[in-house]
Amino acid sequence: MGEYVLTPDADHQLDEIASTLVDEINNGAKSIIISGHTDIQSFVGVPPAESNQRNWELSQKRATSVAKALSKRGIPITRMITTGYGYSQPVAYGHSEVAWAKNRRVEIEVE
């Protein structure tokens, strides 16, 4: 099953990222875009369409959990936009644990 709860390591990384994002906002950044992604693996025992839906929902939950964590660190929720892409934007191709792990991610962009 997919995960969207932050690990202690990810939580620590967000401390550092939040500091940078506060500086970006103070220097005129308008929004923080948080994009969640999943790997292409299907959920076991469900039809393909439902598996696709679950992957999309999981990617959105990943983005939302990062936004909530950043909000607790002083980033205004009104400045954040969250989006889930499911597995539609892979950074690694192939059917291996290495490729899947790279695709299970959250990206943060400043605009």
Backbone as a chain_set.jsonl record, in Angstrom:
{"seq": "MGEYVLTPDADHQLDEIASTLVDEINNGAKSIIISGHTDIQSFVGVPPAESNQRNWELSQKRATSVAKALSKRGIPITRMITTGYGYSQPVAYGHSEVAWAKNRRVEIEVE", "coords": {"N": [[0.827, -1.192, 0.0], [0.398, 2.261, -0.63], [2.144, 5.038, 0.796], [1.678, 8.062, 2.65], [2.278, 9.424, 4.875], [4.574, 11.441, 6.533], [7.997, 10.588, 6.845], [10.404, 10.495, 9.574], [12.852, 11.478, 8.57], [12.055, 12.874, 6.244], [10.459, 14.778, 7.467], [12.369, 16.217, 8.892], [13.852, 17.244, 6.729], [11.958, 18.991, 5.727], [12.018, 21.008, 7.618], [14.323, 22.44, 6.919], [13.691, 23.126, 4.267], [11.403, 24.702, 4.633], [12.445, 26.996, 5.829], [13.887, 28.121, 3.705], [11.744, 28.557, 1.95], [10.231, 30.475, 3.332], [11.975, 32.637, 3.136], [11.88, 32.962, 0.332], [9.188, 33.728, -0.029], [9.194, 36.121, 1.397], [10.765, 37.543, -0.321], [9.167, 38.035, -2.466], [7.933, 35.854, -3.775], [5.041, 34.397, -5.135], [3.546, 32.017, -4.973], [3.633, 28.63, -3.742], [4.065, 25.632, -5.174], [3.03, 22.408, -4.763], [3.573, 19.198, -5.651], [2.366, 15.96, -5.839], [3.374, 12.564, -6.421], [3.212, 9.185, -7.706], [4.297, 5.732, -8.032], [4.018, 3.41, -10.809], [2.847, 1.071, -10.074], [0.158, -1.202, -9.618], [-2.693, -1.345, -7.427], [-3.233, -4.167, -5.496], [-5.652, -6.597, -6.294], [-7.726, -4.986, -7.188], [-9.73, -3.484, -9.788], [-8.204, -2.132, -12.824], [-9.013, 0.596, -13.392], [-9.891, 1.501, -10.903], [-7.541, 1.21, -9.463], [-5.931, 3.109, -10.738], [-7.326, 5.426, -9.938], [-6.931, 5.286, -7.167], [-4.144, 5.601, -7.06], [-3.939, 8.227, -8.006], [-5.34, 9.562, -5.939], [-3.649, 8.94, -3.789], [-1.33, 10.322, -4.557], [-2.238, 12.943, -4.349], [-2.761, 13.035, -1.597], [-0.163, 12.823, -0.642], [0.952, 15.277, -1.488], [-0.705, 17.018, -0.052], [-0.093, 16.32, 2.612], [2.515, 17.264, 2.832], [2.056, 19.998, 2.422], [0.523, 20.599, 4.714], [2.448, 20.112, 6.694], [4.331, 22.084, 6.047], [2.788, 24.327, 6.514], [2.585, 24.276, 9.296], [5.07, 25.124, 9.83], [5.164, 27.759, 9.285], [4.587, 28.593, 6.67], [2.271, 30.272, 4.769], [-0.896, 28.875, 4.273], [-2.502, 29.833, 2.306], [-0.806, 30.478, 0.292], [-0.037, 28.162, -0.879], [-0.352, 25.645, -3.352], [-1.703, 22.578, -4.071], [-1.252, 19.574, -5.906], [-2.088, 16.458, -7.329], [-0.563, 13.995, -9.271], [-0.636, 11.315, -9.744], [0.741, 8.541, -11.406], [1.519, 9.79, -13.704], [3.668, 11.423, -14.396], [6.458, 10.328, -14.532], [9.853, 10.154, -13.275], [11.664, 8.25, -13.56], [12.042, 5.338, -15.502], [10.891, 1.986, -16.008], [10.472, -1.268, -14.547], [11.257, -1.717, -11.723], [12.355, -1.802, -8.296], [14.025, 0.339, -7.785], [13.377, 2.244, -9.798], [10.647, 2.594, -9.201], [10.817, 3.667, -6.598], [12.032, 6.155, -7.074], [9.997, 7.454, -8.38], [8.0, 7.73, -6.504], [7.265, 10.429, -4.951], [7.426, 13.888, -3.794], [7.269, 17.061, -5.162], [8.434, 20.409, -4.888], [7.803, 23.628, -5.93], [8.615, 27.047, -6.56], [6.927, 29.98, -7.344]], "CA": [[0.0, 0.0, 0.0], [1.128, 3.511, -0.711], [2.283, 5.825, 2.019], [1.688, 9.514, 2.515], [2.687, 9.978, 6.16], [5.979, 11.846, 6.449], [8.988, 9.891, 7.656], [11.191, 11.454, 10.358], [13.848, 12.111, 7.699], [11.35, 13.861, 5.411], [10.032, 15.853, 8.36], [13.571, 17.025, 9.143], [14.152, 17.972, 5.491], [10.998, 20.087, 5.586], [12.479, 22.121, 8.456], [15.262, 23.215, 6.11], [12.976, 23.645, 3.099], [10.502, 25.77, 5.079], [13.247, 28.202, 6.038], [14.137, 28.671, 2.369], [10.478, 29.027, 1.386], [9.89, 31.735, 4.002], [12.805, 33.657, 2.477], [11.339, 33.173, -1.018], [7.943, 34.496, 0.106], [9.581, 37.479, 1.798], [11.393, 38.182, -1.483], [8.203, 38.264, -3.531], [7.307, 34.671, -4.378], [3.578, 34.449, -5.028], [2.945, 30.74, -4.592], [4.421, 27.42, -3.579], [3.321, 24.552, -5.818], [3.44, 21.129, -4.195], [3.065, 18.159, -6.546], [2.559, 14.589, -5.381], [3.527, 11.577, -7.488], [3.279, 7.782, -7.302], [4.848, 4.836, -9.042], [3.005, 2.869, -11.716], [2.338, -0.202, -9.573], [-1.281, -1.284, -9.373], [-3.135, -1.847, -6.141], [-3.566, -5.582, -5.646], [-7.026, -7.032, -6.096], [-8.736, -4.018, -7.63], [-9.694, -3.271, -11.237], [-7.249, -1.094, -13.244], [-9.539, 1.965, -13.259], [-9.885, 1.846, -9.48], [-6.139, 1.345, -9.085], [-5.513, 4.431, -11.226], [-7.95, 6.413, -9.055], [-6.242, 5.23, -5.876], [-2.824, 6.22, -7.224], [-4.136, 9.675, -8.075], [-5.683, 10.021, -4.588], [-2.434, 8.841, -2.983], [-0.433, 11.426, -4.921], [-2.814, 14.158, -3.765], [-2.53, 12.963, -0.149], [1.255, 13.135, -0.413], [1.118, 16.729, -1.62], [-1.421, 17.658, 1.056], [0.624, 16.123, 3.874], [3.654, 18.191, 2.815], [1.506, 21.346, 2.619], [0.173, 20.736, 6.137], [3.696, 20.204, 7.454], [4.908, 23.409, 5.793], [1.924, 25.292, 7.189], [2.983, 24.267, 10.706], [6.384, 25.761, 9.898], [5.045, 29.179, 8.987], [4.251, 28.919, 5.284], [0.822, 30.509, 4.714], [-1.636, 27.895, 3.476], [-3.075, 30.547, 1.157], [0.228, 30.589, -0.743], [0.301, 26.833, -1.383], [-1.239, 24.961, -4.293], [-1.339, 21.163, -4.117], [-1.741, 18.826, -7.06], [-1.679, 15.061, -7.422], [-0.403, 13.563, -10.657], [-0.591, 9.864, -9.875], [1.995, 8.093, -12.019], [1.551, 10.356, -15.061], [4.897, 12.19, -14.65], [7.594, 9.614, -13.934], [11.22, 10.629, -13.487], [12.434, 7.044, -13.861], [11.252, 4.35, -16.232], [11.269, 0.607, -15.747], [9.706, -1.984, -13.527], [12.178, -2.145, -10.673], [12.171, -1.05, -7.054], [14.774, 1.599, -7.91], [12.554, 3.174, -10.588], [9.425, 2.905, -8.449], [11.155, 4.541, -5.467], [12.276, 7.51, -7.584], [8.729, 8.047, -8.812], [7.199, 8.031, -5.315], [7.923, 11.658, -4.506], [6.723, 15.169, -3.772], [8.106, 18.146, -5.678], [8.037, 21.741, -4.433], [8.255, 24.688, -6.836], [8.309, 28.411, -6.136], [6.589, 30.887, -8.46]], "C": [[0.866, 1.249, 0.0], [1.124, 4.267, 0.603], [2.229, 7.316, 1.7], [2.029, 10.199, 3.829], [4.183, 10.27, 6.073], [6.861, 11.002, 7.362], [9.73, 10.925, 8.501], [12.238, 12.182, 9.512], [13.208, 13.19, 6.825], [10.913, 15.054, 6.254], [11.207, 16.787, 8.664], [13.94, 17.847, 7.903], [13.214, 19.159, 5.318], [11.331, 21.263, 6.495], [13.386, 23.038, 7.641], [14.561, 23.871, 4.918], [12.085, 24.818, 3.498], [11.254, 27.075, 5.282], [13.53, 28.898, 4.707], [12.863, 29.25, 1.772], [10.018, 30.33, 2.032], [10.69, 32.874, 3.375], [12.271, 33.988, 1.089], [10.067, 34.022, -0.973], [8.261, 35.942, 0.479], [10.229, 38.257, 0.658], [10.462, 38.255, -2.682], [7.583, 37.056, -4.197], [5.806, 34.703, -4.12], [2.98, 33.144, -4.54], [3.983, 29.631, -4.516], [3.568, 26.292, -4.153], [3.894, 23.23, -5.337], [2.763, 20.026, -4.999], [3.396, 16.775, -6.002], [2.572, 13.626, -6.554], [3.555, 10.171, -6.889], [4.045, 6.993, -8.352], [3.689, 4.235, -9.838], [2.395, 1.556, -11.208], [0.841, -0.124, -9.29], [-1.541, -1.725, -7.942], [-3.637, -3.273, -6.348], [-5.052, -5.815, -5.399], [-8.095, -6.038, -6.487], [-8.632, -3.848, -9.143], [-8.74, -2.124, -11.601], [-7.76, 0.335, -13.06], [-9.534, 2.408, -11.8], [-8.454, 2.022, -8.975], [-5.591, 2.703, -9.527], [-6.052, 5.532, -10.332], [-7.235, 6.451, -7.704], [-4.845, 5.849, -5.959], [-2.94, 7.737, -7.302], [-4.438, 10.233, -6.68], [-4.46, 9.991, -3.673], [-1.48, 9.991, -3.294], [-0.938, 12.75, -4.349], [-2.598, 14.182, -2.253], [-1.074, 13.275, 0.189], [1.493, 14.64, -0.479], [0.473, 17.457, -0.443], [-0.675, 17.489, 2.373], [1.852, 17.031, 3.952], [3.165, 19.624, 3.041], [1.142, 21.578, 4.085], [1.424, 20.893, 6.993], [4.355, 21.568, 7.261], [4.094, 24.504, 6.47], [2.291, 25.4, 8.669], [4.333, 24.95, 10.915], [6.35, 27.208, 9.417], [4.769, 29.561, 7.548], [2.738, 29.116, 5.211], [0.131, 29.519, 3.773], [-2.228, 28.544, 2.229], [-2.074, 30.714, 0.019], [0.536, 29.249, -1.406], [-0.789, 26.282, -2.289], [-0.781, 23.509, -4.332], [-1.993, 20.49, -5.316], [-1.229, 17.4, -6.97], [-1.648, 14.637, -8.878], [-0.437, 12.049, -10.83], [0.76, 9.449, -10.429], [2.203, 8.693, -13.408], [2.826, 11.132, -15.398], [6.112, 11.501, -14.026], [8.922, 10.32, -14.205], [12.144, 9.46, -13.806], [11.505, 6.044, -14.534], [11.77, 2.955, -15.922], [10.424, 0.027, -14.637], [10.669, -2.592, -12.522], [11.92, -1.301, -9.436], [12.891, 0.297, -7.114], [13.943, 2.636, -8.667], [11.307, 3.569, -9.814], [9.716, 3.884, -7.318], [11.388, 5.98, -5.924], [10.975, 8.214, -7.96], [7.779, 8.345, -7.655], [7.822, 9.256, -4.652], [6.932, 12.813, -4.405], [7.718, 16.215, -4.254], [7.539, 19.477, -5.201], [8.649, 22.766, -5.38], [7.816, 26.04, -6.286], [8.021, 29.243, -7.374], [6.445, 32.298, -7.947]], "O": [[1.952, 1.262, 0.58], [0.205, 4.139, 1.412], [2.667, 7.766, 0.642], [2.066, 11.427, 3.892], [4.959, 9.442, 5.597], [6.509, 10.737, 8.512], [9.693, 12.114, 8.184], [12.483, 13.371, 9.717], [13.752, 14.285, 6.682], [10.986, 16.199, 5.809], [11.046, 18.007, 8.688], [14.3, 19.018, 8.021], [13.62, 20.211, 4.823], [10.971, 22.399, 6.187], [13.236, 24.26, 7.668], [14.814, 25.034, 4.603], [12.018, 25.817, 2.782], [10.748, 28.144, 4.94], [13.424, 30.12, 4.603], [12.894, 30.315, 1.156], [9.472, 31.198, 1.351], [10.148, 33.948, 3.114], [12.214, 35.156, 0.708], [9.894, 34.93, -1.786], [7.665, 36.874, -0.061], [10.24, 39.488, 0.67], [10.912, 38.51, -3.799], [6.771, 37.215, -5.109], [5.364, 35.003, -3.011], [2.013, 33.151, -3.777], [5.047, 29.69, -5.133], [2.468, 26.032, -3.665], [5.087, 22.963, -5.483], [1.537, 19.928, -5.028], [4.556, 16.459, -5.737], [1.88, 13.83, -7.551], [3.879, 9.99, -5.716], [4.395, 7.511, -9.413], [2.523, 4.521, -9.566], [1.513, 0.996, -11.859], [0.334, 0.882, -8.793], [-0.713, -2.394, -7.324], [-4.388, -3.539, -7.286], [-5.63, -5.308, -4.439], [-9.263, -6.228, -6.151], [-7.561, -4.047, -9.716], [-8.494, -1.241, -10.778], [-7.007, 1.201, -12.613], [-9.212, 3.557, -11.497], [-8.192, 2.895, -8.148], [-4.874, 3.364, -8.776], [-5.329, 6.47, -9.997], [-6.968, 7.526, -7.167], [-4.414, 6.541, -5.036], [-2.122, 8.452, -6.723], [-3.87, 11.248, -6.278], [-4.256, 10.906, -2.876], [-0.889, 10.569, -2.382], [-0.142, 13.582, -3.913], [-2.286, 15.23, -1.689], [-0.794, 13.921, 1.199], [2.164, 15.204, 0.384], [1.046, 18.403, 0.097], [-0.629, 18.423, 3.174], [2.191, 17.515, 5.031], [3.797, 20.381, 3.777], [1.426, 22.643, 4.633], [1.454, 21.712, 7.912], [4.881, 22.143, 8.215], [4.651, 25.495, 6.944], [2.305, 26.496, 9.228], [4.691, 25.309, 12.037], [7.396, 27.809, 9.171], [4.721, 30.749, 7.232], [1.99, 28.203, 5.56], [0.533, 29.356, 2.621], [-2.431, 27.878, 1.214], [-2.459, 31.056, -1.099], [1.284, 29.198, -2.383], [-1.982, 26.435, -2.025], [0.389, 23.232, -4.595], [-3.126, 20.795, -5.687], [-0.084, 17.161, -6.585], [-2.59, 14.888, -9.629], [-0.282, 11.551, -11.945], [1.8, 9.937, -9.986], [2.978, 8.161, -14.202], [3.05, 11.466, -16.561], [6.721, 12.032, -13.098], [9.092, 10.991, -15.223], [13.27, 9.655, -14.265], [10.333, 5.924, -14.176], [12.947, 2.772, -15.612], [9.756, 0.742, -13.891], [10.871, -3.805, -12.474], [11.337, -0.22, -9.519], [12.412, 1.283, -6.554], [13.821, 3.778, -8.224], [10.946, 4.745, -9.773], [8.954, 4.826, -7.099], [10.986, 6.921, -5.24], [10.876, 9.437, -7.863], [6.847, 9.134, -7.812], [8.781, 9.141, -3.89], [5.789, 12.735, -4.854], [8.865, 16.248, -3.81], [6.324, 19.654, -5.119], [9.859, 22.774, -5.605], [6.78, 26.155, -5.632], [8.783, 29.214, -8.341], [6.164, 33.212, -8.723]]}, "num_chains": 1, "name": "protein.A"}
